[in-house]
CSV table of C-alpha atoms in Angstrom, one decimal:
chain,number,residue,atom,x,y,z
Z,129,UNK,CA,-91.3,276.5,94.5
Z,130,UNK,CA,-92.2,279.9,94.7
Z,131,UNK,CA,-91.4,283.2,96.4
Z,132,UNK,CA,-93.3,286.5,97.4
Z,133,UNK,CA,-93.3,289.2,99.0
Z,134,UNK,CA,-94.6,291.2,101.7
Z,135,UNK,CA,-94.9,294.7,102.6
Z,136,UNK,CA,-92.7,294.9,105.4
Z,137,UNK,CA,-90.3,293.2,102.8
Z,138,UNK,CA,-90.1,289.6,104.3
Z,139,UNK,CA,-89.4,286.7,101.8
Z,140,UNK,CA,-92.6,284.2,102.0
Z,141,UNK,CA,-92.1,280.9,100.4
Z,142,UNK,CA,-94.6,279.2,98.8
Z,143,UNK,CA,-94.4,275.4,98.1
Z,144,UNK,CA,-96.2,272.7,97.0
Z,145,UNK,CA,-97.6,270.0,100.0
Z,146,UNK,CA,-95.0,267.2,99.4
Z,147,UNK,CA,-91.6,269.7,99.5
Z,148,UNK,CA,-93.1,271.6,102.3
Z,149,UNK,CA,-93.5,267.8,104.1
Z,150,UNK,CA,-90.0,267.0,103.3
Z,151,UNK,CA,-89.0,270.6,104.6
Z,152,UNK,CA,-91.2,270.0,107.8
Z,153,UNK,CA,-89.6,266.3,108.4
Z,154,UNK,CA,-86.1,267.8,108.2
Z,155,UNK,CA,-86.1,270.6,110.1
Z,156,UNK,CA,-88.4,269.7,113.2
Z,157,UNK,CA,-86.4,268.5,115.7
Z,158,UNK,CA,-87.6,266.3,118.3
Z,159,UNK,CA,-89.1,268.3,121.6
Z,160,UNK,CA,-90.4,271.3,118.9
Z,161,UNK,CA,-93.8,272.1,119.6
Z,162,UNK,CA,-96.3,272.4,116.8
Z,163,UNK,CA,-99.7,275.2,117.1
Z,164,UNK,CA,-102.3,275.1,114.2
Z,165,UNK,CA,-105.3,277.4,114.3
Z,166,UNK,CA,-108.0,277.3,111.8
Z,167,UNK,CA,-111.5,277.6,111.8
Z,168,UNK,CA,-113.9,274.4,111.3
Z,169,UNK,CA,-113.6,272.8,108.0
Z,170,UNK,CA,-110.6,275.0,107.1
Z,171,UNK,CA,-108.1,271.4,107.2
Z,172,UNK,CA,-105.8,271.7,110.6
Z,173,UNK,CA,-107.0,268.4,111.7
Z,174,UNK,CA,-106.3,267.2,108.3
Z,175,UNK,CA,-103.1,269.5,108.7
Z,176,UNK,CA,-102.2,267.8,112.5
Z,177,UNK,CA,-102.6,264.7,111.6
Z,178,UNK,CA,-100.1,264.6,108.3
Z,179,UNK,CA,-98.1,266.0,110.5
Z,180,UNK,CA,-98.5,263.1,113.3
Z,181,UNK,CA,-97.5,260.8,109.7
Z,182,UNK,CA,-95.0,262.7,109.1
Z,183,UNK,CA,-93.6,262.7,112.5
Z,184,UNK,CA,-94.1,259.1,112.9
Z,185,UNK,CA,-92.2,257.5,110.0
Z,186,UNK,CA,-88.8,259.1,111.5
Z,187,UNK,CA,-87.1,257.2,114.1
Z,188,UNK,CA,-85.3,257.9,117.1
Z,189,UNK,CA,-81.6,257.3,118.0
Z,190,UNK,CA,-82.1,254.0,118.9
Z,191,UNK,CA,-83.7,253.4,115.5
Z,192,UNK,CA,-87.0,252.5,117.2
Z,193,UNK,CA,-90.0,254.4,115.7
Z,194,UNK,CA,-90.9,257.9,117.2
Z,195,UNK,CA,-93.3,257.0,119.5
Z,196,UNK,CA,-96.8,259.1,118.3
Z,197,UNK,CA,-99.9,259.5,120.3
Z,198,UNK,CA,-103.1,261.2,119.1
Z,199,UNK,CA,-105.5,261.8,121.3
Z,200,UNK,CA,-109.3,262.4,120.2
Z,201,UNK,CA,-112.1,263.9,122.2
Z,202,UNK,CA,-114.9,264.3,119.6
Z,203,UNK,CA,-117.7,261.7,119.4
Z,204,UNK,CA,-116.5,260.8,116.0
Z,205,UNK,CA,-114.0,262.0,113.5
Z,206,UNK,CA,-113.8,260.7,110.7
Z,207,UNK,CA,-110.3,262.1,110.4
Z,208,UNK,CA,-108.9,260.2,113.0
Z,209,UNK,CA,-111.0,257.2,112.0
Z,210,UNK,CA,-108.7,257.0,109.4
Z,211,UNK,CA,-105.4,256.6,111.2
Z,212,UNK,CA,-107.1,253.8,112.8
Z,213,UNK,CA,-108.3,252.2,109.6
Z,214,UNK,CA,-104.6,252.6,108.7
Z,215,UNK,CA,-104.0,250.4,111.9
Z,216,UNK,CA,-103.1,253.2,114.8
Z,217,UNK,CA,-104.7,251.0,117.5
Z,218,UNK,CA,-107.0,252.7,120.0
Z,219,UNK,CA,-105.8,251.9,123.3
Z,220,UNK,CA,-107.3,250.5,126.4
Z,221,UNK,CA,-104.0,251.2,128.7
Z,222,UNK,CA,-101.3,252.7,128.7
Z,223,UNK,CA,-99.0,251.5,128.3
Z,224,UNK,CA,-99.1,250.1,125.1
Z,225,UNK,CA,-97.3,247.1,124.2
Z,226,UNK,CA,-93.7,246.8,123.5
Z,227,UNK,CA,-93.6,248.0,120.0
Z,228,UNK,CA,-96.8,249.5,119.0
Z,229,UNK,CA,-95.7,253.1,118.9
Z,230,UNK,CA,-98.3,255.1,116.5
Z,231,UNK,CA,-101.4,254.9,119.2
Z,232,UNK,CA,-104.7,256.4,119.6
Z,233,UNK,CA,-106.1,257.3,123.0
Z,234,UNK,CA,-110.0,258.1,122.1
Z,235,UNK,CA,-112.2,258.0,125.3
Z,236,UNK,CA,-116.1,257.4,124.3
Z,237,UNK,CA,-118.5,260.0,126.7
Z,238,UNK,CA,-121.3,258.1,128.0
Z,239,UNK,CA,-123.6,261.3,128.2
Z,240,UNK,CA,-123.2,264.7,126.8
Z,241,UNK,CA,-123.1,266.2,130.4
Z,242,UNK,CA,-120.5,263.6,131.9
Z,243,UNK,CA,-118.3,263.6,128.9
Z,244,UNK,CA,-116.3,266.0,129.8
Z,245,UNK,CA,-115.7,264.8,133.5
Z,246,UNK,CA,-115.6,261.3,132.0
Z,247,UNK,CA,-112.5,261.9,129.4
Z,248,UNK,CA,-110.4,263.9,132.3
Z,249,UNK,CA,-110.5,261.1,134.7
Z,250,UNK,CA,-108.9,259.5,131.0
Z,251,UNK,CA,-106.6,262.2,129.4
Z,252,UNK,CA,-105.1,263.9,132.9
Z,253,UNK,CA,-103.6,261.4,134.1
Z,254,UNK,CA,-102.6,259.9,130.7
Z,255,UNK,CA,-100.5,263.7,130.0
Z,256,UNK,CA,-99.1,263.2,133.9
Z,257,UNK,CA,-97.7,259.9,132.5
Z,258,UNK,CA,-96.5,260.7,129.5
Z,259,UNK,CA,-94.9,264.1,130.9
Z,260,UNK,CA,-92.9,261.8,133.1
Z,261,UNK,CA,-92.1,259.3,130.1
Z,262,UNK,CA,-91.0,262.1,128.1
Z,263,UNK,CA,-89.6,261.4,124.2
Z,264,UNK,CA,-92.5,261.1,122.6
Z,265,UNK,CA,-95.1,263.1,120.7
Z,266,UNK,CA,-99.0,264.0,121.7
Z,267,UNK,CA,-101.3,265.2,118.7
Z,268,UNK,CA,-104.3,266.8,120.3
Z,269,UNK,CA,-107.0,268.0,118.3
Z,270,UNK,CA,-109.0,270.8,120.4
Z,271,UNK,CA,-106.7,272.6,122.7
Z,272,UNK,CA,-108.9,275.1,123.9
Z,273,UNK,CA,-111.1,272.0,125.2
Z,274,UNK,CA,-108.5,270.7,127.2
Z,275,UNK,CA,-108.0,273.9,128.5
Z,276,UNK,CA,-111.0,275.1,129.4
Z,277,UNK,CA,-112.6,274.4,133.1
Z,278,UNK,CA,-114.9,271.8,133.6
Z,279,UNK,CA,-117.5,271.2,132.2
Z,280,UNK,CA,-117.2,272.7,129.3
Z,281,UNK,CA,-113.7,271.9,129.1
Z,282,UNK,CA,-111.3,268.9,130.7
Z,283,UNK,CA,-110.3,271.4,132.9
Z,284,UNK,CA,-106.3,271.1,132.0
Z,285,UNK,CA,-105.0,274.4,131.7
Z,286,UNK,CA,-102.3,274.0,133.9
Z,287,UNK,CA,-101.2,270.6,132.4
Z,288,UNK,CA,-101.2,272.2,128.8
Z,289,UNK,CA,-99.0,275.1,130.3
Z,290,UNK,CA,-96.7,272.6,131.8
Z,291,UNK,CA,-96.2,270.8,128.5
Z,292,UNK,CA,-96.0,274.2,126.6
Z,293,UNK,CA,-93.3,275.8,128.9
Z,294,UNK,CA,-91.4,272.8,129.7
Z,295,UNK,CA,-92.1,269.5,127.7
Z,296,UNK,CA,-89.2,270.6,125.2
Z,297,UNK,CA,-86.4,269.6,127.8
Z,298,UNK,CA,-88.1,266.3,127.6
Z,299,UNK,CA,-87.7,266.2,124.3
Z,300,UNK,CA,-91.5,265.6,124.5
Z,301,UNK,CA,-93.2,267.4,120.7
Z,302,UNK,CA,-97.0,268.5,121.2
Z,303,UNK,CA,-98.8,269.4,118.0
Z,304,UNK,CA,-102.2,270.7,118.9
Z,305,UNK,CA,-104.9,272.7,117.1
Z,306,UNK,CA,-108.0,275.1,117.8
Z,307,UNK,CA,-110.5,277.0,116.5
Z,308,UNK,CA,-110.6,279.1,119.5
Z,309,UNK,CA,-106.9,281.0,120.2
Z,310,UNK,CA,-108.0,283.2,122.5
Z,311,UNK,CA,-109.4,280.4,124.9
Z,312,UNK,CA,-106.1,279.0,125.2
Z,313,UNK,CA,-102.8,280.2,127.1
Z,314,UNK,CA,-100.5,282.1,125.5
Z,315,UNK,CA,-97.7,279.7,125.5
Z,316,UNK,CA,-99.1,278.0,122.5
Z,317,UNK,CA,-98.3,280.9,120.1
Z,318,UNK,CA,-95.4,281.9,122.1
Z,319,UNK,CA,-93.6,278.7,122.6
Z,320,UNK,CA,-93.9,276.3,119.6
Z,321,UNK,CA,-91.4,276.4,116.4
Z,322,UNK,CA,-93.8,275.7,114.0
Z,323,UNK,CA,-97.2,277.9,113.8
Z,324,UNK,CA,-99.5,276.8,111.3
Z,325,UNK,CA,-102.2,279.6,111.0
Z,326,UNK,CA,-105.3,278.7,108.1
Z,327,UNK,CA,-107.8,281.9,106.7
Z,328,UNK,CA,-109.2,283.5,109.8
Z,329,UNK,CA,-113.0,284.2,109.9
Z,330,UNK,CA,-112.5,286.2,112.9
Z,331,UNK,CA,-109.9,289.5,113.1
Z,332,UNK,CA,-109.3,289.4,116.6
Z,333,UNK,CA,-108.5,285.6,116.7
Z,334,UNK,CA,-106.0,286.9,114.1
Z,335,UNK,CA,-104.5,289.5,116.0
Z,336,UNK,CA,-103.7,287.5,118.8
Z,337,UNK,CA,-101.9,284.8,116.8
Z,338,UNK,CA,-100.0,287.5,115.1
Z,339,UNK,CA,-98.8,289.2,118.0
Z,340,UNK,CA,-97.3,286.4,119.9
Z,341,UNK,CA,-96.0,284.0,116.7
Z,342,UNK,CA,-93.5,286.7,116.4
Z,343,UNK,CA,-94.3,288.5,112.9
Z,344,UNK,CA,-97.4,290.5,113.6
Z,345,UNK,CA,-97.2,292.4,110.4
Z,346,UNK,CA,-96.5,289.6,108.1
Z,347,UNK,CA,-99.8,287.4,109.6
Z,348,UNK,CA,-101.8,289.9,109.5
Z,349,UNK,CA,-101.3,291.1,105.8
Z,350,UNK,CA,-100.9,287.1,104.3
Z,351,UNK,CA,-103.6,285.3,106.3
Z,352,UNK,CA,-106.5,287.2,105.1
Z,353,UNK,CA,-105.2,285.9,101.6
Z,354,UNK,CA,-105.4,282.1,102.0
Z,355,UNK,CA,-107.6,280.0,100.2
Z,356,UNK,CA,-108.9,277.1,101.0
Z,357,UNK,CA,-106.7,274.3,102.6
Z,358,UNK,CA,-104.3,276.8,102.9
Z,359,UNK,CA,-101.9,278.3,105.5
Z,360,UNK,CA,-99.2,279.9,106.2
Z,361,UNK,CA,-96.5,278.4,108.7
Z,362,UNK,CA,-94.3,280.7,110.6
Z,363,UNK,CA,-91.0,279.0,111.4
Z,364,UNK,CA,-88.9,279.9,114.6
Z,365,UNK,CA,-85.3,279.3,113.4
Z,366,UNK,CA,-82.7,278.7,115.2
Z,367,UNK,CA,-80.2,281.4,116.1
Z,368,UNK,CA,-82.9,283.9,115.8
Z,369,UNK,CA,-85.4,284.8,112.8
Z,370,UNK,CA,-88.5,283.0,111.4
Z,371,UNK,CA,-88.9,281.5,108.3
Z,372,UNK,CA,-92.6,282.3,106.6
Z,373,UNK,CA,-93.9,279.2,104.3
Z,374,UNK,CA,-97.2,279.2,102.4
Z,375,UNK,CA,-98.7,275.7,101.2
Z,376,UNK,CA,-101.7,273.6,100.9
Z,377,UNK,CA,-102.4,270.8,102.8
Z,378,UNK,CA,-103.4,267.3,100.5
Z,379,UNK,CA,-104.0,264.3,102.2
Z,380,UNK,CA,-101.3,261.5,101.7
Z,381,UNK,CA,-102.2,258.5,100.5
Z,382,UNK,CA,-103.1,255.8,103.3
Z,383,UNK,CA,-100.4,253.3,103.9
Z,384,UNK,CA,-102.2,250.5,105.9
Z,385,UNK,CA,-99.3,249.4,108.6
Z,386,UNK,CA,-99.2,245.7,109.9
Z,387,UNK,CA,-100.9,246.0,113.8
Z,388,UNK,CA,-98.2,245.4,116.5
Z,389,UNK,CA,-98.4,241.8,117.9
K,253,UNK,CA,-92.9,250.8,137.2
K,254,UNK,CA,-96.4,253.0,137.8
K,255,UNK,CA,-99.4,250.4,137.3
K,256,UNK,CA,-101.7,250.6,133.9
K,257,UNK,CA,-103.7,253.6,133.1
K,258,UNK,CA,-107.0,252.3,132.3
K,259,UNK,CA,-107.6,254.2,129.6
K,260,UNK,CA,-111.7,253.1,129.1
K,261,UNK,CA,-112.7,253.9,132.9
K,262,UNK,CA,-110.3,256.3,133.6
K,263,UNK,CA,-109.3,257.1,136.8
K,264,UNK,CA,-110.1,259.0,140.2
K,265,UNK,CA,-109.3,262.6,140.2
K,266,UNK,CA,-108.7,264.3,143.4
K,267,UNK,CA,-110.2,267.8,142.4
K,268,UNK,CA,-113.6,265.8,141.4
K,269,UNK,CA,-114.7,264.4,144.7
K,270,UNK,CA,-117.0,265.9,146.8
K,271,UNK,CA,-115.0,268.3,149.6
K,272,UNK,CA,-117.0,266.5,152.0
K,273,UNK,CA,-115.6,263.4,151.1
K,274,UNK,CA,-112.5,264.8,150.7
K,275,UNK,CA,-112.6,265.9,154.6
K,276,UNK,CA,-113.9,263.6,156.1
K,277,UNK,CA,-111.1,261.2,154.4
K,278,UNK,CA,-108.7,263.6,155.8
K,279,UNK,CA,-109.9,263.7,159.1
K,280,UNK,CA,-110.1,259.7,159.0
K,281,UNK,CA,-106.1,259.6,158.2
K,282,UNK,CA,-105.2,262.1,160.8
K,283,UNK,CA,-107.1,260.6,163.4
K,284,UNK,CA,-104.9,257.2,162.4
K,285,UNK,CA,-102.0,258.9,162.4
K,286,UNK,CA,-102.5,260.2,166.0
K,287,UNK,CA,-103.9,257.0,167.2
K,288,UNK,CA,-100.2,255.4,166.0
K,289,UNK,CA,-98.2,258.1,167.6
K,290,UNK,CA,-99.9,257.7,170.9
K,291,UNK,CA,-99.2,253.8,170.8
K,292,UNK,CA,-95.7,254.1,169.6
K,293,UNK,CA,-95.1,257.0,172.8
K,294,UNK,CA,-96.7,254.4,175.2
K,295,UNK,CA,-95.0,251.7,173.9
K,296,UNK,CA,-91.7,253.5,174.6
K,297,UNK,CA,-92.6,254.4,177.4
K,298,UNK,CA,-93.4,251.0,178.6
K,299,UNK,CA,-89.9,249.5,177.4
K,300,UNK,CA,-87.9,252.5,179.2
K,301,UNK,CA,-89.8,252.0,182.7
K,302,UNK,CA,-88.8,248.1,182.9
K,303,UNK,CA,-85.1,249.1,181.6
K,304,UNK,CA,-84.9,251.4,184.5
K,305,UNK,CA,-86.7,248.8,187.1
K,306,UNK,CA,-84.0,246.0,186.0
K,307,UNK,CA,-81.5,248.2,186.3
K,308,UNK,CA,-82.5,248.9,189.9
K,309,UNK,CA,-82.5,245.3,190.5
K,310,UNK,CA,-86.3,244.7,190.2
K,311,UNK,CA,-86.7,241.9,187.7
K,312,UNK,CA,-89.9,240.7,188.1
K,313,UNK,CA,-92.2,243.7,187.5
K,314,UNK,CA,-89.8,244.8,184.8
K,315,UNK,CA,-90.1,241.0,183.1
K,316,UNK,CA,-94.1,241.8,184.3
K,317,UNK,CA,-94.3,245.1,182.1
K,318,UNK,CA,-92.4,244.0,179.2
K,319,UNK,CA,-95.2,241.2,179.2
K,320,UNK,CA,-97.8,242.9,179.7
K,321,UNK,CA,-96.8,246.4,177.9
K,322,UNK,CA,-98.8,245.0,174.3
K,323,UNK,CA,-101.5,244.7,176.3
K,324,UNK,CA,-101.4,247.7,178.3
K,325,UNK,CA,-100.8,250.0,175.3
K,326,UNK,CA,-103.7,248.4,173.3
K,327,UNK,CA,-106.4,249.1,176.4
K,328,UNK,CA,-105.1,252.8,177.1
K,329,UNK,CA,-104.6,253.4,173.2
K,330,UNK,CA,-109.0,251.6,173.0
K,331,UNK,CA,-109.9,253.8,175.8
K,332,UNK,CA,-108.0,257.4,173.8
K,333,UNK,CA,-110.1,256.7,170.5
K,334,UNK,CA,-113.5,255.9,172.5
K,335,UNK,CA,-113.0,258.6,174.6
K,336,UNK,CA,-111.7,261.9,174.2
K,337,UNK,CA,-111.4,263.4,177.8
K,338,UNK,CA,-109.2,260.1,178.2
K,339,UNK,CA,-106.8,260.9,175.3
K,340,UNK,CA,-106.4,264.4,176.7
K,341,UNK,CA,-105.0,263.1,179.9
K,342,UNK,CA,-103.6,260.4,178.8
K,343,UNK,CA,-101.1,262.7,176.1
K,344,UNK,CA,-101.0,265.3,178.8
K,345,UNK,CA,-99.3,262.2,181.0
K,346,UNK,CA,-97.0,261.2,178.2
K,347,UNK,CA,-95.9,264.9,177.9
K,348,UNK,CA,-95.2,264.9,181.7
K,349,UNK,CA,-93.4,261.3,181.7
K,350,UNK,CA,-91.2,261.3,178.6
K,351,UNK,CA,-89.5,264.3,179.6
K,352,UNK,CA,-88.9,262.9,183.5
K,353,UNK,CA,-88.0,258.9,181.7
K,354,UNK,CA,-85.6,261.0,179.0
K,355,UNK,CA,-83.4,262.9,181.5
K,356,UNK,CA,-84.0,260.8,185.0
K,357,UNK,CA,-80.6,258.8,184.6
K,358,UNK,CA,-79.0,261.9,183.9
K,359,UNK,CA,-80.3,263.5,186.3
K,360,UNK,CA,-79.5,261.0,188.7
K,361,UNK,CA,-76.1,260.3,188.1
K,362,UNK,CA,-75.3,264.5,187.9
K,363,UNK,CA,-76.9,264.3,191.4
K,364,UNK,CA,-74.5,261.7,192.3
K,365,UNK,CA,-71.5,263.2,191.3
K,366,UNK,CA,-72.6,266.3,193.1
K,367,UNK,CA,-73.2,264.9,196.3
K,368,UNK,CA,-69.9,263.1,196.1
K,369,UNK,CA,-67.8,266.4,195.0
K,370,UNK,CA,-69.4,268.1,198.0
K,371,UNK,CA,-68.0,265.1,200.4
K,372,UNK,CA,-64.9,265.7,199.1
K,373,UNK,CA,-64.9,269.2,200.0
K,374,UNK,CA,-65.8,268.8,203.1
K,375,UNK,CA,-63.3,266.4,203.9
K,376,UNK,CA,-60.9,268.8,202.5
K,377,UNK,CA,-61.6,272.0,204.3
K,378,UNK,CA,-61.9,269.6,207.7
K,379,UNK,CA,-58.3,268.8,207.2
K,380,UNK,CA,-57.5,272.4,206.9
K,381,UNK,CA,-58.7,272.8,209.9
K,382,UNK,CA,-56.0,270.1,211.7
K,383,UNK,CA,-53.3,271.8,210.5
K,384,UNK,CA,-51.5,269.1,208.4
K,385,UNK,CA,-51.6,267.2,205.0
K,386,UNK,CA,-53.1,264.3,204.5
K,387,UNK,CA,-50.4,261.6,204.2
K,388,UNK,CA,-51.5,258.5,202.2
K,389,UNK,CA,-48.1,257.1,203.7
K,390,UNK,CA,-47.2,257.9,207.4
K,391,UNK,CA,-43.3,257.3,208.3
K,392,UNK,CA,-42.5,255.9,211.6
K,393,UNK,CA,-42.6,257.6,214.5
K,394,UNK,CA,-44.8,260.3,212.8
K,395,UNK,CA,-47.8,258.4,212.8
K,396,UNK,CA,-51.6,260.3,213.6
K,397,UNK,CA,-54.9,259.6,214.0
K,398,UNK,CA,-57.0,261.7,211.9
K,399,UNK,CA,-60.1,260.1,212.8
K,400,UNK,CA,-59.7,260.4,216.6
K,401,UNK,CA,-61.5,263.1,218.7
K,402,UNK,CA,-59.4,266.0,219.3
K,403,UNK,CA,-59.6,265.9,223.2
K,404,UNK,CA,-59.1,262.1,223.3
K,405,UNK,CA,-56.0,261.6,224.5
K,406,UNK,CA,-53.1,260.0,222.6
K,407,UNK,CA,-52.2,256.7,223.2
K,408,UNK,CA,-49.0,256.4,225.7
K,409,UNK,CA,-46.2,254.8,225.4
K,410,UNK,CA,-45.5,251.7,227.6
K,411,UNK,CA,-43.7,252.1,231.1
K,412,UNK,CA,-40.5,250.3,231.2
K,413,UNK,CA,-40.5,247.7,232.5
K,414,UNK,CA,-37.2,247.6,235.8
K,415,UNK,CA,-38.7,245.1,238.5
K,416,UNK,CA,-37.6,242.0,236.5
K,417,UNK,CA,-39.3,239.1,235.4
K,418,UNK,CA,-42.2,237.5,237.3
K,419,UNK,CA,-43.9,234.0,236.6
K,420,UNK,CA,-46.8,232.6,238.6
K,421,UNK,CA,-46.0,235.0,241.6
K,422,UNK,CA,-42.4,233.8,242.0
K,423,UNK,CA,-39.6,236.6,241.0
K,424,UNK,CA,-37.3,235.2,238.9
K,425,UNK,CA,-35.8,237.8,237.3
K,426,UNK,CA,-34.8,241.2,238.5
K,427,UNK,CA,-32.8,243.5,241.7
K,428,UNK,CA,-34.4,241.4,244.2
K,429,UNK,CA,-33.7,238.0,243.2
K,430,UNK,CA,-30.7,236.2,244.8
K,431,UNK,CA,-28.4,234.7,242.3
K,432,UNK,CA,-25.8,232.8,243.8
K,433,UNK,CA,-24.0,231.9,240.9
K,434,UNK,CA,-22.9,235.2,240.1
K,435,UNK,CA,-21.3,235.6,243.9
């Protein structure tokens, strides 16, 4: 574990995957929202859904399993394709059975130019349930889809908001990527604890991320610096302050989990 | 418990249907809702009207309407969707009779209780005009008549009586009558 650095005289920390995963698991607490932004290929999906893993060995304080729920809008993904070789079921209702609590909602498009409207009639009223349920945690891959109107988007703006601004008090987590942070609210740079932000490829996608995550100065002199698979993670900390991490995200080996009965 | 989200098909989202649709669907449910409200006024209506005919002593129209008032409420309630000019005079007549059926007991007993408070007065300022209270108990020998007619004349008292006693014509008693024994 290492230490730099910057210009304004912060302290950046840089750490190797597995101590920044144990770092991660010990201080996110339950209801702690999660923003990743990245461009394509730069690993935040691979980056979301370790953190999904992570989030779903703990358990709650009944001692059940944190209840996880990725949803997936792509065609295919070979990233989530994994969880559910690994044995995250893909569900046909919600809700799911008594005991299966690591679930994938993936809703297939018939055609290209229904698929949006065809996943909303799906995913809205799946995030008006789970708002309600409150407790768990929802991985979503490609905010800014969600958020944009229909058709080119599910058209759930407002929903996103809602979880954004008030899912905490429901002690309800939401880790959710883009590409695309100007297309989404600003809630998701101004609201989570944990922003994960990867080697931009465009400056003014950086600027907004930098001005709401609450250390302008700092994003905008480490990002540039990343290599690949790596970002930089701004931590809100309690009682005031942020906490600046650098790592590099490695995929974990797969642990194939028995399928709920 | 909410029922299952089907999460394969999905399910129907308000802001995707057609706004004709979504008027017309509208219209449908107000229209039902008016239809009810008519047939629950009638209805009332009905039940109040042979209340107030049994309590007048007319029992067999009121047993007649409560019979009948199912009936009666489905035709008029038929006629109000079929035809509009009918449902227009047919709420314009419920706005007219609720208001009359809600307050006519009311209204009848407050007229009541007037007509008997101005009795009283009358009776009051009429014994003003005699001069004396009214005395639920008269004492002997100061009895009167306060329904008598002021000129009639008061009864008199009777004459006595001085010529003795008479029976069949034959004076047995009195002045005249010679009594020997008393010689």
């Amino acid at each position: 574990m290492g230490g730099v650095e910057t210009e304004t005289g912060a302290s950046v920390r840089v750490v190797p995957w597995e101590s920044f995963a144990q770092l991660f698991a010990k201080s996110h607490k339950q209801g702690e929202h999660v923003a990743i932004v990245g461009p394509t290929g730069s690993g935040k999906s691979e980056l979301e859904l370790e953190l999904a893993r992570i989030l779903a060995a703990r358990r709650t304080r009944t001692k059940r399993p944190a209840s996880v729920t990725v949803l997936a809008v792509k065609p295919r993904d070979d990233t989530v394709q994994r969880l559910v070789a690994e044995g995250w079921p893909v569900l046909k209702k919600w809700p799911p059975s008594y005991g299966q609590e690591h679930n994938v909602v993936w809703p297939k498009a018939k055609t290209p130019s229904t698929a949006a409207r065809d996943q909303r009639r799906v995913l809205g009223p799946l995030l008006d349930t789970i708002y309600q349920e409150g407790g768990q945690t929802v991985c979503i891959d490609e905010a800014a889809y969600f958020e944009r109107p229909l058709p080119r988007g599910l058209g759930l703006g407002a929903t996103m908001e809602l979880y954004w601004a008030s899912a905490r008090s429901l002690n309800l987590t939401l880790v959710a990527a883009t590409q695309r942070p100007r297309m989404v609210s600003r809630s998701m740079w101004s609201e989570p604890s944990f922003v994960f932000v990867f080697r931009p490829e465009d400056g003014d996608d950086l600027k907004r991320v930098a001005e709401l995550c609450g250390r302008k100065d700092d994003v905008l002199e480490l990002a540039p610096q990343l290599g690949a698979f790596e970002f930089l993670c701004v931590q809100r900390q309690r009682g005031g302050g942020r906490g600046l991490y650098v790592s590099r995200v490695e995929r974990s080996q797969p642990q194939r989990r028995r399928p709920a009965r | 418990m909410a029922d299952d989200l089907d999460l394969e098909r999905g399910h129907d989202d308000a802001d995707e249907r057609p706004v004709s649709d979504r008027t017309k669907r509208r219209h449908k449910a107000q229209a039902r809702r008016e239809q009810e409200a008519i047939e629950t006024r009638l209805g009332t209506i009905f039940s109040r009207l042979a209340d107030s005919l049994e309590g007048r002593g007319d029992y067999e129209l009121a047993e007649m309407i409560r019979e009948d008032t199912k009936a009666m409420v489905g035709g008029l309630s038929s006629m109000a969707r079929r035809v509009p000019a009918a449902a227009g005079a047919i709420v314009g007549g419920l706005a007219v009779l609720e208001p009359l059926i809600a307050f006519g007991r009311v209204f009848r007993l407050l007229l009541r209780r007037a007509g008997e408070r101005r009795a009283s007065a009358d009776q009051e300022v009429w014994l003003d005009g005699q001069g004396g209270d009214w005395s639920p108990e008269p004492e002997p020998g100061n009895v009167h008549h306060p329904f008598l007619a002021a000129d009639e004349p008061e009864p008199e008292d009777e004459p006595e009586d001085d010529g003795g006693t008479v029976i069949d014509g034959i004076p047995i008693d009195g002045p005249d009558v010679a009594k020997p024994w008393e010689a």
